[in-house]
Coordinates of C-alpha atoms and ligand atoms in Angstrom, one line a residue:
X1 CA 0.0 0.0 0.0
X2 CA 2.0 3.4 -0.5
X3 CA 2.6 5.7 2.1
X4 CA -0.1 8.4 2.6
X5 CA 0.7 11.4 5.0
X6 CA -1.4 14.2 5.9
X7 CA -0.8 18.2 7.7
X8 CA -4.1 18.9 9.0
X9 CA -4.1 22.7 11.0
X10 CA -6.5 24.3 12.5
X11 CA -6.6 27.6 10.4
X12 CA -6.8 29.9 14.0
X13 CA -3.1 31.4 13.3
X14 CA -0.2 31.6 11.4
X15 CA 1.8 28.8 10.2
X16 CA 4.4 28.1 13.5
X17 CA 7.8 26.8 12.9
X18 CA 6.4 23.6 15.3
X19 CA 3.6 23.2 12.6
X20 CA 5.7 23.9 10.0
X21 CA 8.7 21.6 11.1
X22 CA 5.6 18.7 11.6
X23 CA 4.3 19.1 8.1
X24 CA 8.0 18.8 6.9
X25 CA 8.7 15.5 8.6
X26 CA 5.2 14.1 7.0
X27 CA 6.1 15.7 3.5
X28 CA 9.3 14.0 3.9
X29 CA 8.0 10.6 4.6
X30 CA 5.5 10.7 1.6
X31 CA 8.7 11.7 -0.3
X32 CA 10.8 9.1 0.5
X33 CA 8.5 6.5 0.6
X34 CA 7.1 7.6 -3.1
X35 CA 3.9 8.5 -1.8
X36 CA 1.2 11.2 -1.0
X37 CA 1.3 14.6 1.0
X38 CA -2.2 15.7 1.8
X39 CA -3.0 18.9 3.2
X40 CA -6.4 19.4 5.1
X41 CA -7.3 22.3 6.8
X42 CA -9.5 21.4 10.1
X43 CA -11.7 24.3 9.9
X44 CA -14.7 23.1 11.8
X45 CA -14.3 25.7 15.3
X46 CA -16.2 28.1 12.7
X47 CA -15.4 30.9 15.4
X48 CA -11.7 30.5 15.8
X49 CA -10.9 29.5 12.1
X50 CA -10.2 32.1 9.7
X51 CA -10.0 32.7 6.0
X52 CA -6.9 35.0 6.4
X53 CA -5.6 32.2 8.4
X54 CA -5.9 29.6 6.0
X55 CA -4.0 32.0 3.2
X56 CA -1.2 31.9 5.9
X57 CA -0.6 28.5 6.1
X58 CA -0.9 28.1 2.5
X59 CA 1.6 31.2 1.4
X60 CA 3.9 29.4 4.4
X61 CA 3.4 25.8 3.0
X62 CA 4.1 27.5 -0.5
X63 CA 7.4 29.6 0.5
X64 CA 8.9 26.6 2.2
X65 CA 8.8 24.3 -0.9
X66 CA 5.7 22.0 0.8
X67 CA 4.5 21.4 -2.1
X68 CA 0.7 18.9 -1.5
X69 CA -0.3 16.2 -3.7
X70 CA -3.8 16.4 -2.7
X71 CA -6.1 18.9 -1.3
X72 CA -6.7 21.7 0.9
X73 CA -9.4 20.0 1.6
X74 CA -11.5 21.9 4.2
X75 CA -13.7 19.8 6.9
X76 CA -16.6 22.2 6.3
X77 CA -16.9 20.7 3.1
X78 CA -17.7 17.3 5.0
X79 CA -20.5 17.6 7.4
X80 CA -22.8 15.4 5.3
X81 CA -20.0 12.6 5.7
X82 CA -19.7 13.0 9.2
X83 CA -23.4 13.2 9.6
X84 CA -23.8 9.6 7.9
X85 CA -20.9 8.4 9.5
X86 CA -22.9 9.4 13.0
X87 CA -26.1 8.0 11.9
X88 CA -24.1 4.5 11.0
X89 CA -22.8 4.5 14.7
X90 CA -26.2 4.8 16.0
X91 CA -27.6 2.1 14.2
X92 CA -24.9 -0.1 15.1
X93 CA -25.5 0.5 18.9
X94 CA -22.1 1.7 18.7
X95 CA -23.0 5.6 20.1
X96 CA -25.9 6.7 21.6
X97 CA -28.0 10.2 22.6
X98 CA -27.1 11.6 25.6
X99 CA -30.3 13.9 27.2
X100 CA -28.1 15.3 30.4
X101 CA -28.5 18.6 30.8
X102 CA -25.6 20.9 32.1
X103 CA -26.7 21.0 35.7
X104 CA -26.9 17.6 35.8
X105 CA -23.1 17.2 34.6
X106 CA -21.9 20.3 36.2
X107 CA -23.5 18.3 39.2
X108 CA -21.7 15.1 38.7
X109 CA -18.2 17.0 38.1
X110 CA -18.8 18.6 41.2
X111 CA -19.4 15.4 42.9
X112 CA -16.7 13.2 41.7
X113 CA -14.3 16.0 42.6
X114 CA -16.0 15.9 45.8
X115 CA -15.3 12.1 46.2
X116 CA -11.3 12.8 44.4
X117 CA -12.3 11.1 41.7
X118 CA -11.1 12.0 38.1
X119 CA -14.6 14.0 36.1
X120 CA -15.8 11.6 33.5
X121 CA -19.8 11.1 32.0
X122 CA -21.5 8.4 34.4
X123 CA -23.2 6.3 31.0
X124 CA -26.5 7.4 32.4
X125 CA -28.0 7.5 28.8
X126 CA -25.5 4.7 27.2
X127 CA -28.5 2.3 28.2
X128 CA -31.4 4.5 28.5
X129 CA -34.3 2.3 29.6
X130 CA -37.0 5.5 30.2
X131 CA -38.4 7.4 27.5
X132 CA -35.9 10.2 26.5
X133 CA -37.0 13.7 26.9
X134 CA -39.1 15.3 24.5
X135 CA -37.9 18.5 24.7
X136 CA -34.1 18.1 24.5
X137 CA -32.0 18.3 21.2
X138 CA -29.7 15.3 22.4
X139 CA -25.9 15.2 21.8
X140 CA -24.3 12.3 20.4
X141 CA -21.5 9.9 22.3
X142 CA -19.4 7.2 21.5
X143 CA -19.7 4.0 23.6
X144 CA -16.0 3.8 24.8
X145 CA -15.1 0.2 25.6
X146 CA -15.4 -0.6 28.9
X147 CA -12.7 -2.6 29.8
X148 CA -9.5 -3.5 28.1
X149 CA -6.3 -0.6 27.3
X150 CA -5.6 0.8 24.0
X151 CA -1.8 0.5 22.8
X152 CA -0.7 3.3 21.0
X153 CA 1.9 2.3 18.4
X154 CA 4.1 5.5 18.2
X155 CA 6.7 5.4 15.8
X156 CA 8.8 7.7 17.8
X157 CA 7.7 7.5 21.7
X158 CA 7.5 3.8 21.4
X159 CA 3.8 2.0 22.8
X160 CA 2.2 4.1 25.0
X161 CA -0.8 2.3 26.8
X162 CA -4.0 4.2 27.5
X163 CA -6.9 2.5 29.4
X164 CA -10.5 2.6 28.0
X165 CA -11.6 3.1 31.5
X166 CA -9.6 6.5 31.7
X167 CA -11.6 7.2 28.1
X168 CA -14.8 9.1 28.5
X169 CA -17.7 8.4 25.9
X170 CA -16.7 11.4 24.3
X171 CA -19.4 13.6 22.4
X172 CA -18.7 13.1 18.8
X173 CA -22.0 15.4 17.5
X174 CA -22.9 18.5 19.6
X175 CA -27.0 19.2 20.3
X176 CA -27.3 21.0 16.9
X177 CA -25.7 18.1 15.3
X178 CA -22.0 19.3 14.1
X179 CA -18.8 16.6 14.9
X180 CA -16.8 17.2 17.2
X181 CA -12.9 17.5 16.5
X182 CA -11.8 13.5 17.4
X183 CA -14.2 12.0 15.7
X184 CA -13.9 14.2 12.3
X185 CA -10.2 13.6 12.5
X186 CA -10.8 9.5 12.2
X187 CA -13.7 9.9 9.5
X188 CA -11.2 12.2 7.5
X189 CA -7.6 9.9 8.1
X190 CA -9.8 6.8 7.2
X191 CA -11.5 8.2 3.9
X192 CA -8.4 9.6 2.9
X193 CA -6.5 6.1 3.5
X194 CA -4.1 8.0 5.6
X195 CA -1.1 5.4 6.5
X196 CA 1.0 7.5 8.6
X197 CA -0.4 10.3 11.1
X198 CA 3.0 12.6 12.1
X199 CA 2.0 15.3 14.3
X200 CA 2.6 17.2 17.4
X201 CA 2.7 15.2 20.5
X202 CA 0.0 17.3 22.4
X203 CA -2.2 14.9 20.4
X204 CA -1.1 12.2 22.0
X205 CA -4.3 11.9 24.1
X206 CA -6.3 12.0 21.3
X207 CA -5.0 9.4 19.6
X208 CA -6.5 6.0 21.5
X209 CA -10.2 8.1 21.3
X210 CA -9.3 7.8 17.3
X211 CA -8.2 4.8 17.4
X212 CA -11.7 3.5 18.8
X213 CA -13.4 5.4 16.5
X214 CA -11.5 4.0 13.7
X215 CA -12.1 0.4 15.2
X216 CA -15.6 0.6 15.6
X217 CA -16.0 1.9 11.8
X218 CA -13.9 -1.0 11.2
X219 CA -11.5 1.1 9.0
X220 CA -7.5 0.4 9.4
X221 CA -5.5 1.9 11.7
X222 CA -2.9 4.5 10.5
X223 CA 1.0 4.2 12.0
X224 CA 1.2 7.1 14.6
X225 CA 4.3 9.5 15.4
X226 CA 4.1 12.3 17.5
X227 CA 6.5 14.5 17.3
X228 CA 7.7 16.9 20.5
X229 CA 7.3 20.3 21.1
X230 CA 10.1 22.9 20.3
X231 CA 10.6 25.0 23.0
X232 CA 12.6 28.3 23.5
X233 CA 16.2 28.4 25.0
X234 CA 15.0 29.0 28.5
X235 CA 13.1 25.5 28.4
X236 CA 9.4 27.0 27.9
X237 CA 7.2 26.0 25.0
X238 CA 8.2 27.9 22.4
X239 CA 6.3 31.3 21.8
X240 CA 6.3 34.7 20.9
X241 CA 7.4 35.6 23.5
X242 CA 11.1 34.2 22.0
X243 CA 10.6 36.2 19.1
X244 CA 9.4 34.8 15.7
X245 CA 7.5 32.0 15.7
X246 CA 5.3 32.0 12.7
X247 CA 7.2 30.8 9.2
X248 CA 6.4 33.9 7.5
X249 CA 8.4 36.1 10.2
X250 CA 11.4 34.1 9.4
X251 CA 10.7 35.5 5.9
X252 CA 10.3 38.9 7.2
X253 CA 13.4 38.6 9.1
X254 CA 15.6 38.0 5.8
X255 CA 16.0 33.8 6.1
X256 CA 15.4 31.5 3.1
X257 CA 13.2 29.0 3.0
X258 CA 16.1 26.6 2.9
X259 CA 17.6 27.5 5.8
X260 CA 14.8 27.6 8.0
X261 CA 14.0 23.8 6.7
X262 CA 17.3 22.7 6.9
X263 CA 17.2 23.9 11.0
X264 CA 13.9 22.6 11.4
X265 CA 14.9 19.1 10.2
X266 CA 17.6 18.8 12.5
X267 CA 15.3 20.5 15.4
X268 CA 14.7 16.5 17.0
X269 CA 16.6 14.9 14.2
X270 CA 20.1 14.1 13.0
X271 CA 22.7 12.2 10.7
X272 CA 25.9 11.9 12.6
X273 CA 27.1 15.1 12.3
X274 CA 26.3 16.3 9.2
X275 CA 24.3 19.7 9.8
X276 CA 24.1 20.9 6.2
X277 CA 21.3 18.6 4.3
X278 CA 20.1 19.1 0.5
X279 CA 16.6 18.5 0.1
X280 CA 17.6 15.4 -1.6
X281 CA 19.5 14.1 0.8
X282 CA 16.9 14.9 3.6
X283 CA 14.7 13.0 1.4
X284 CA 17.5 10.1 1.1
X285 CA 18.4 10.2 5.2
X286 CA 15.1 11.5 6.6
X287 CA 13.5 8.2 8.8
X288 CA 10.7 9.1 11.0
X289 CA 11.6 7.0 13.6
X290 CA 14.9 8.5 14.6
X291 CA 13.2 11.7 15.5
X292 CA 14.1 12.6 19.1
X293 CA 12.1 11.5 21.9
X294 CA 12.7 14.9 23.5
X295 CA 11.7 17.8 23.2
X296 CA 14.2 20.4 21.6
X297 CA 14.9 24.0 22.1
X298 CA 15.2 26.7 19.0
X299 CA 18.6 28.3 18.6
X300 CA 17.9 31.4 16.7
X301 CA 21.8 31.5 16.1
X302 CA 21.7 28.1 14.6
X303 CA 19.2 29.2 12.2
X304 CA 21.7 32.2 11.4
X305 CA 24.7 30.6 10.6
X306 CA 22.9 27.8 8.3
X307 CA 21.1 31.1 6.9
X308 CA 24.5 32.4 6.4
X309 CA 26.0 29.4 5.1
X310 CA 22.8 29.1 2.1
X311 CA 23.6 32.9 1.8
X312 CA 26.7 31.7 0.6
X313 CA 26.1 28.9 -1.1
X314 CA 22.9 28.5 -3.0
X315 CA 22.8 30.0 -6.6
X316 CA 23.0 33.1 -6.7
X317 CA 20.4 33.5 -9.2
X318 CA 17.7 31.9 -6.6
X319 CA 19.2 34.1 -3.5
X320 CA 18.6 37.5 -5.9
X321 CA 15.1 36.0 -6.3
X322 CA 14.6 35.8 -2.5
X323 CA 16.4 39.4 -1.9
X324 CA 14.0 41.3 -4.9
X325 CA 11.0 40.5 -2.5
X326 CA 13.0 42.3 0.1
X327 CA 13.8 44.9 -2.1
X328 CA 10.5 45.7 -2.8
X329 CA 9.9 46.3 0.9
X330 CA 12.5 49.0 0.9
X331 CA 11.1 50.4 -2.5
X332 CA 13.8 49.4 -4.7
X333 CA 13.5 48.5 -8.5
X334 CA 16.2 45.5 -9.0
X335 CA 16.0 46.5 -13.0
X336 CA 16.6 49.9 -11.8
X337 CA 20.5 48.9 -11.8
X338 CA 23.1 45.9 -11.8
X339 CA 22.1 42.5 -12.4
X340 CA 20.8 41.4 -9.2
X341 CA 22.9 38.1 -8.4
X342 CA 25.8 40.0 -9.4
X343 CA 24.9 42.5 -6.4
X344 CA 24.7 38.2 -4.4
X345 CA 27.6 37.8 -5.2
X346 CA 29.3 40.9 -3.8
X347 CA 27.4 41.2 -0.9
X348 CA 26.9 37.3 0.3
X349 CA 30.0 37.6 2.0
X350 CA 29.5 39.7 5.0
X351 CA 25.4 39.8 5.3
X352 CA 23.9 37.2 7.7
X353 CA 20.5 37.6 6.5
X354 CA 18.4 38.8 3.3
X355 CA 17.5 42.4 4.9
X356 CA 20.9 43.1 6.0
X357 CA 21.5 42.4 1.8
X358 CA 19.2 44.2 1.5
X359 CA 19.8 46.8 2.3
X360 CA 23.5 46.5 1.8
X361 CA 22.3 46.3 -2.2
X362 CA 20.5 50.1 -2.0
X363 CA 23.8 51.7 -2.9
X364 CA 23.7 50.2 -5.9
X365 CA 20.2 51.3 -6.9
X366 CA 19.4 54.4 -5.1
X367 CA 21.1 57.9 -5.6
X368 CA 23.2 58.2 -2.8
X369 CA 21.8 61.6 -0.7
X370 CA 24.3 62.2 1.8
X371 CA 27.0 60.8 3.7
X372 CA 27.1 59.2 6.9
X373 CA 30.1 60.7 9.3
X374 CA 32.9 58.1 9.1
X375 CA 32.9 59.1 5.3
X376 CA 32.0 62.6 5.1
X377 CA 35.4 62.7 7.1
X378 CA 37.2 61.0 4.4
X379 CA 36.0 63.6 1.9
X380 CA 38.9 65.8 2.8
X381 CA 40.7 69.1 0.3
X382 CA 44.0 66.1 0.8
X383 CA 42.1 63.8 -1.7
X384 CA 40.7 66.4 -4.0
X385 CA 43.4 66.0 -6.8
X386 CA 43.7 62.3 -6.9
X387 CA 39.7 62.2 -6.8
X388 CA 40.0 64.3 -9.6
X389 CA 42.3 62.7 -11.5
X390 CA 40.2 59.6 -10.8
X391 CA 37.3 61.3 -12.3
X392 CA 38.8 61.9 -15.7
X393 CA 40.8 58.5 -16.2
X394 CA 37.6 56.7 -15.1
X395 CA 35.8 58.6 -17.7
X396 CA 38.0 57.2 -20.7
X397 CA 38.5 53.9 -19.0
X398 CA 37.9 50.7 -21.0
X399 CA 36.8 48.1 -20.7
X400 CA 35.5 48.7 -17.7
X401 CA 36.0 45.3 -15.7
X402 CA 36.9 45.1 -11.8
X403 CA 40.5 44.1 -13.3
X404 CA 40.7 47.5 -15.5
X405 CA 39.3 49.4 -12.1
X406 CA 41.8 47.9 -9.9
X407 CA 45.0 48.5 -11.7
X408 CA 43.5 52.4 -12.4
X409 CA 42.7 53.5 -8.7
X410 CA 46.5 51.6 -7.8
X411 CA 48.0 53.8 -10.6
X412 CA 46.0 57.0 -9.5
X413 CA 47.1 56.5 -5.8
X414 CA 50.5 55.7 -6.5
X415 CA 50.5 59.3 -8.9
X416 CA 49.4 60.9 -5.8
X417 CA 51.8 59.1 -3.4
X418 CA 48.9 57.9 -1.7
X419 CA 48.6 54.5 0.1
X420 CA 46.0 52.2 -1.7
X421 CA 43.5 52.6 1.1
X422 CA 44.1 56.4 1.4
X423 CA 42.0 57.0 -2.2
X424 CA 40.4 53.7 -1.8
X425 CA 38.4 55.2 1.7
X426 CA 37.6 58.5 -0.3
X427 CA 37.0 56.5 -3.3
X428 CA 34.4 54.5 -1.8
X429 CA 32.6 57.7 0.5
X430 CA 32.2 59.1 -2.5
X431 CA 30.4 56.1 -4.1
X432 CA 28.2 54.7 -1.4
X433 CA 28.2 57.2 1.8
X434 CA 29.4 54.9 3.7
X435 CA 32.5 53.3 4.5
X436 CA 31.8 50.3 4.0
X437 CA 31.0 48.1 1.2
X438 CA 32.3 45.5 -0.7
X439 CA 35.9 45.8 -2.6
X440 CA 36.1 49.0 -4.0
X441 CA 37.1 47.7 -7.8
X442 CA 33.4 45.1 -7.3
X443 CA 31.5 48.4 -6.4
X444 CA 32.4 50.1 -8.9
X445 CA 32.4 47.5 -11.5
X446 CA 28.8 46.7 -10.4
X447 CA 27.7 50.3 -10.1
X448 CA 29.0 50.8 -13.8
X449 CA 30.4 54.0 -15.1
X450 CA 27.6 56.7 -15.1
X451 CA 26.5 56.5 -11.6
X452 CA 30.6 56.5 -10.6
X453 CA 31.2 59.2 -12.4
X454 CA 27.6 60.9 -10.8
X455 CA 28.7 60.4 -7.6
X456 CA 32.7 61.5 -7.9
X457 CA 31.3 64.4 -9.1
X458 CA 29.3 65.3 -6.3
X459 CA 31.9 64.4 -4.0
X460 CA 34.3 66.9 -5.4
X461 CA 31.7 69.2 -5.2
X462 CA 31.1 68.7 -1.6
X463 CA 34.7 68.8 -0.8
X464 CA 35.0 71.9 -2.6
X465 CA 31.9 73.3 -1.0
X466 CA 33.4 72.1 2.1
X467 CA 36.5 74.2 2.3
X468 CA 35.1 77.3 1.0
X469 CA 33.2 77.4 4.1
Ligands
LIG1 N1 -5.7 20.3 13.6 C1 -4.8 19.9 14.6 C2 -3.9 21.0 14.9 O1 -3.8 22.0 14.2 C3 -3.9 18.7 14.1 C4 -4.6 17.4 14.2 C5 -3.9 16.2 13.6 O2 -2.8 16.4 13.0 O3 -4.4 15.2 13.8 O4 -3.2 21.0 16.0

C-alpha cells in the first residue's frame, strides 16, 4: 500500500515553525517513501478558524517548498459525511443520545471532585431504559469500551498504553448536530486512506479516542508518530514571546526558506554530524523514527549561521530571487540597476541575512543623498586632486572590468603618493556614503560607469563646498 501522509491545522493562526517543522517530517515521509502529501485544513471551530488564516498556512506551506499532492481539503466541506458516518454508529448501537443537561453534569463533576475522583460522564444515557425527553435536542456519544487498554503504536515515543476506562464516551456530534474534532479527525484519516499520522505530541491523548473510533468503523489503523514540542532556550514552549515563531516572520526577518527547513529538520533529528542537508538528501536520510524522543529548544543562532552558510552557497540567481521580495519592501526596482545576483555575489560575504543584503544592495540602486560621518570625514581638500584625476581617467576607462578598475585607482594612488586605502576610503565615500562596502574595484564595477562618475562628481563638489566654508 504506499505511504499516505497528511498536515491537517487548524486555520486559527499563522503557520508556527512547530507546525511547519511537523508538516516537513510528514512531506518528507511521503517523499521518501514515493507516496502522497495531503493537506487538510480542520476548519470546523467556525469561530476560531479564519480565512486569512488559512492564506497563511498556505503562502507558508508554498514559501517553504511543501509542495501537496492532494487537497486543501476543508472539513466544512464534509458535514454530510460525518453526519452519515454518525447515523451508521447509531444504528450499530455503537453511540448513543445523551439527554443530560448541564446542571446535571456540572452536578456530577462537582461530585466526583468531591469524592477525588477523576470527572468523566456516568453512562447514564449509554443504556437508556426511560423514555428520553421530549424536549431536548440530544448530543451524540461514542460508547467507549469498557474494559481493556488501547496500545498506541508510536513510531517515535514507542507504545504508549492508555486504558478505555480512563476514556470518557466522548461527544462526537454537539445538540445541533456538528462533529466534534476526534471524531472528524478519524472519519477524514480513514476516507483519505491515511497510512501515517506525524504530528505534534500534544495529540497524543487524542489518539486512542481515534483509534476506537476507527475500530468501531472497522477502518484500518494509520502508523502514529508524534513529534515533540520545540521549546525556547529557557526550556518553555516555544512562543512569541522568544521572538518569531510563525514561518512567514522568518521571511520577514531575511531567512530562506532553505535555511529555516534545513534547521527545522535537524530541530529532534540528525545524521551523525552532518548539519548541512540538500533537500535530496533529507529525502534520502530523513526516517521518522529517529526523531528525538525529547523535546528540543530553538537556537535562533543556529538558524543564522545555516542562513549564512545558504547565503553563501545556493545559486546566486535563486538568492537574488529571494532578496528582490526584500527589495521591494525597501522600495527598490532591482531592473533599476546591476544584475541582481551580481549584487549576491558581492554582498553574500559579509550579510547574515536577506534584509541586511538588502539593504547593503541600496547603494547600488538608489542615488546616494548624503554621507554618513565616518565618510564625510574621508572627503577631505587632501584627496581632491587624486579624486579628480580619478574622475577623468575613469571617464576614458575601457573596458570597464573590476581588473581594469583595480590597476587604475592603484595607478591614480601611486601618482598621488597615496597608500591604496588612502583613495580607496575616499574612493568609496564618494560612491556609497558609507564606508563600507564590498571591494572597492566590485563596487564600482557593479555600479558601472555613469553613476561613478555621478557620484565623484558630487563628492568633489562637496569637498570643494566644504572648504570654501
Ligand atoms: N488540527 C490539529 C492542529 O492543528 C492537528 C490534528 C492532527 O494532526 O491530527 O493541531
Amino acid at each position: 500500500m504506499s505511504v499516505r501522509t497528511r498536515f491537517a491545522p487548524s486555520p486559527t493562526g499563522y503557520l508556527h515553525v512547530g507546525g511547519a517543522r511537523t508538516a516537513l517530517y510528514s512531506w518528507l515521509h511521503a517523499r521518501k517513501h514515493g507516496g502522497s502529501f495531503i493537506l487538510r485544513i480542520e476548519d470546523t471551530d467556525l469561530e476560531r478558524s479564519t480565512a486569512e488564516s488559512v492564506n497563511a498556512i498556505l503562502e507558508g506551506m508554498t514559501w517553504l517548498g511543501l509542495e501537496y499532492d492532494e487537497g486543501p481539503f476543508y472539513q466544512t466541506h464534509h458535514f454530510e459525511r460525518y453526519r452519515a458516518v454518525i447515523g451508521q454508529l447509531l444504528d450499530e448501537g455503537k453511540a448513543y443520545h445523551c439527554y443530560c443537561s448541564r446542571e446535571r453534569l456540572e452536578q456530577l463533576r462537582a461530585d466526583q471532585m468531591v469524592r477525588k475522583e477523576k470527572p468523566r460522564y456516568d453512562h447514564h444515557c449509554r443504556d437508556l431504559r426511560t423514555p428520553p425527553p421530549a424536549d431536548v435536542a440530544p448530543v451524540v456519544r461514542f460508547k467507549t469500551p469498557l474494559e481493556g487498554d488501547v496500545a498506541v503504536q508510536d513510531q517515535i515515543k514507542g507504545t504508549v498504553l492508555f486504558s478505555n476506562s480512563e476514556l470518557d464516551d466522548l461527544i462526537i456530534a454537539r445538540s445541533d448536530g456538528t462533529p466534534t474534532y476526534n471524531f472528524t479527525v478519524a472519519v477524514d484519516d480513514w476516507d483519505m486512506h491515511v497510512t501515517h499520522v506525524i504530528r505534534g505530541d500534544d495529540h497524543l491523548n487524542n489518539t486512542p479516542r481515534q483509534i476506537n473510533i476507527l475500530k468501531a468503523l472497522g477502518a484500518p489503523l494509520p502508523v502514529y508518530a508524534h513529534v515533540p514540542m520545540i521549546l525556547g532556550t529557557d526550556g518553555q514552549r516555544l512562543s512569541k514571546r522568544h521572538g518569531a515563531v510563525s514561518v512567514m516572520q522568518f521571511r520577514e526577518e531575511g531567512y530562506l526558506p532553505e535555511a529555516l527547513l534545513n534547521y527545522l529538520v535537524r530541530l529532534g533529528w540528525s545524521h551523525g554530524d552532518q548539519e548541512v542537508f540538500s533537500v535530496d538528501e533529507l529525502i534520502a536520510l530523513f526516517d521518522i523514527s529517529n526523531v528525538n524522543r525529547a523535546a528540543s529548544a530553538f537556537d535562533p543562532q543556529k538558524l543564522l549561521w545555516l542562513n549564512q552558510h545558504y547565503l553563501k552557497h545556493l545559486d546566486p540567481a535563486h538568492v537574488a530571487h529571494q532578496l528582490s521580495w526584500h527589495m521591494g519592501k525597501l522600495g527598490i526596482d532591482p531592473a533599476q540597476g546591476p544584475e541582481l545576483s551580481d549584487v549576491v555575489i558581492a554582498l553574500r560575504e559579509r550579510a547574515k541575512t536577506l534584509v541586511e543584503m538588502a539593504q547593503a544592495s541600496t547603494i547600488f540602486y538608489q542615488d546616494v543623498t548624503g554621507y554618513d560621518d565616518k565618510a564625510a570625514a574621508q572627503l577631505t581638500p587632501g584627496v581632491l586632486a587624486a579624486l579628480d584625476d580619478l574622475y577623468t581617467r575613469l571617464a576614458a576607462l575601457t573596458p570597464w572590468t573590476a581588473e581594469s578598475l583595480h590597476a587604475l585607482v592603484s595607478a591614480v594612488a601611486d601618482a598621488h603618493q597615496l597608500a591604496l586605502g588612502k583613495l580607496a576610503q575616499p574612493l568609496r565615500a564618494a560612491v556609497t556614503g558609507k564606508t563600507a562596502s564590498p571591494p572597492i574595484d566590485v563596487t564600482l564595477q557593479l555600479l558601472g560607469r555613469e553613476r561613478t562618475l555621478q557620484r565623484i562628481e558630487r563628492a568633489l563638489d562637496y569637498i570643494r563646498k566644504q572648504s570654501k566654508d
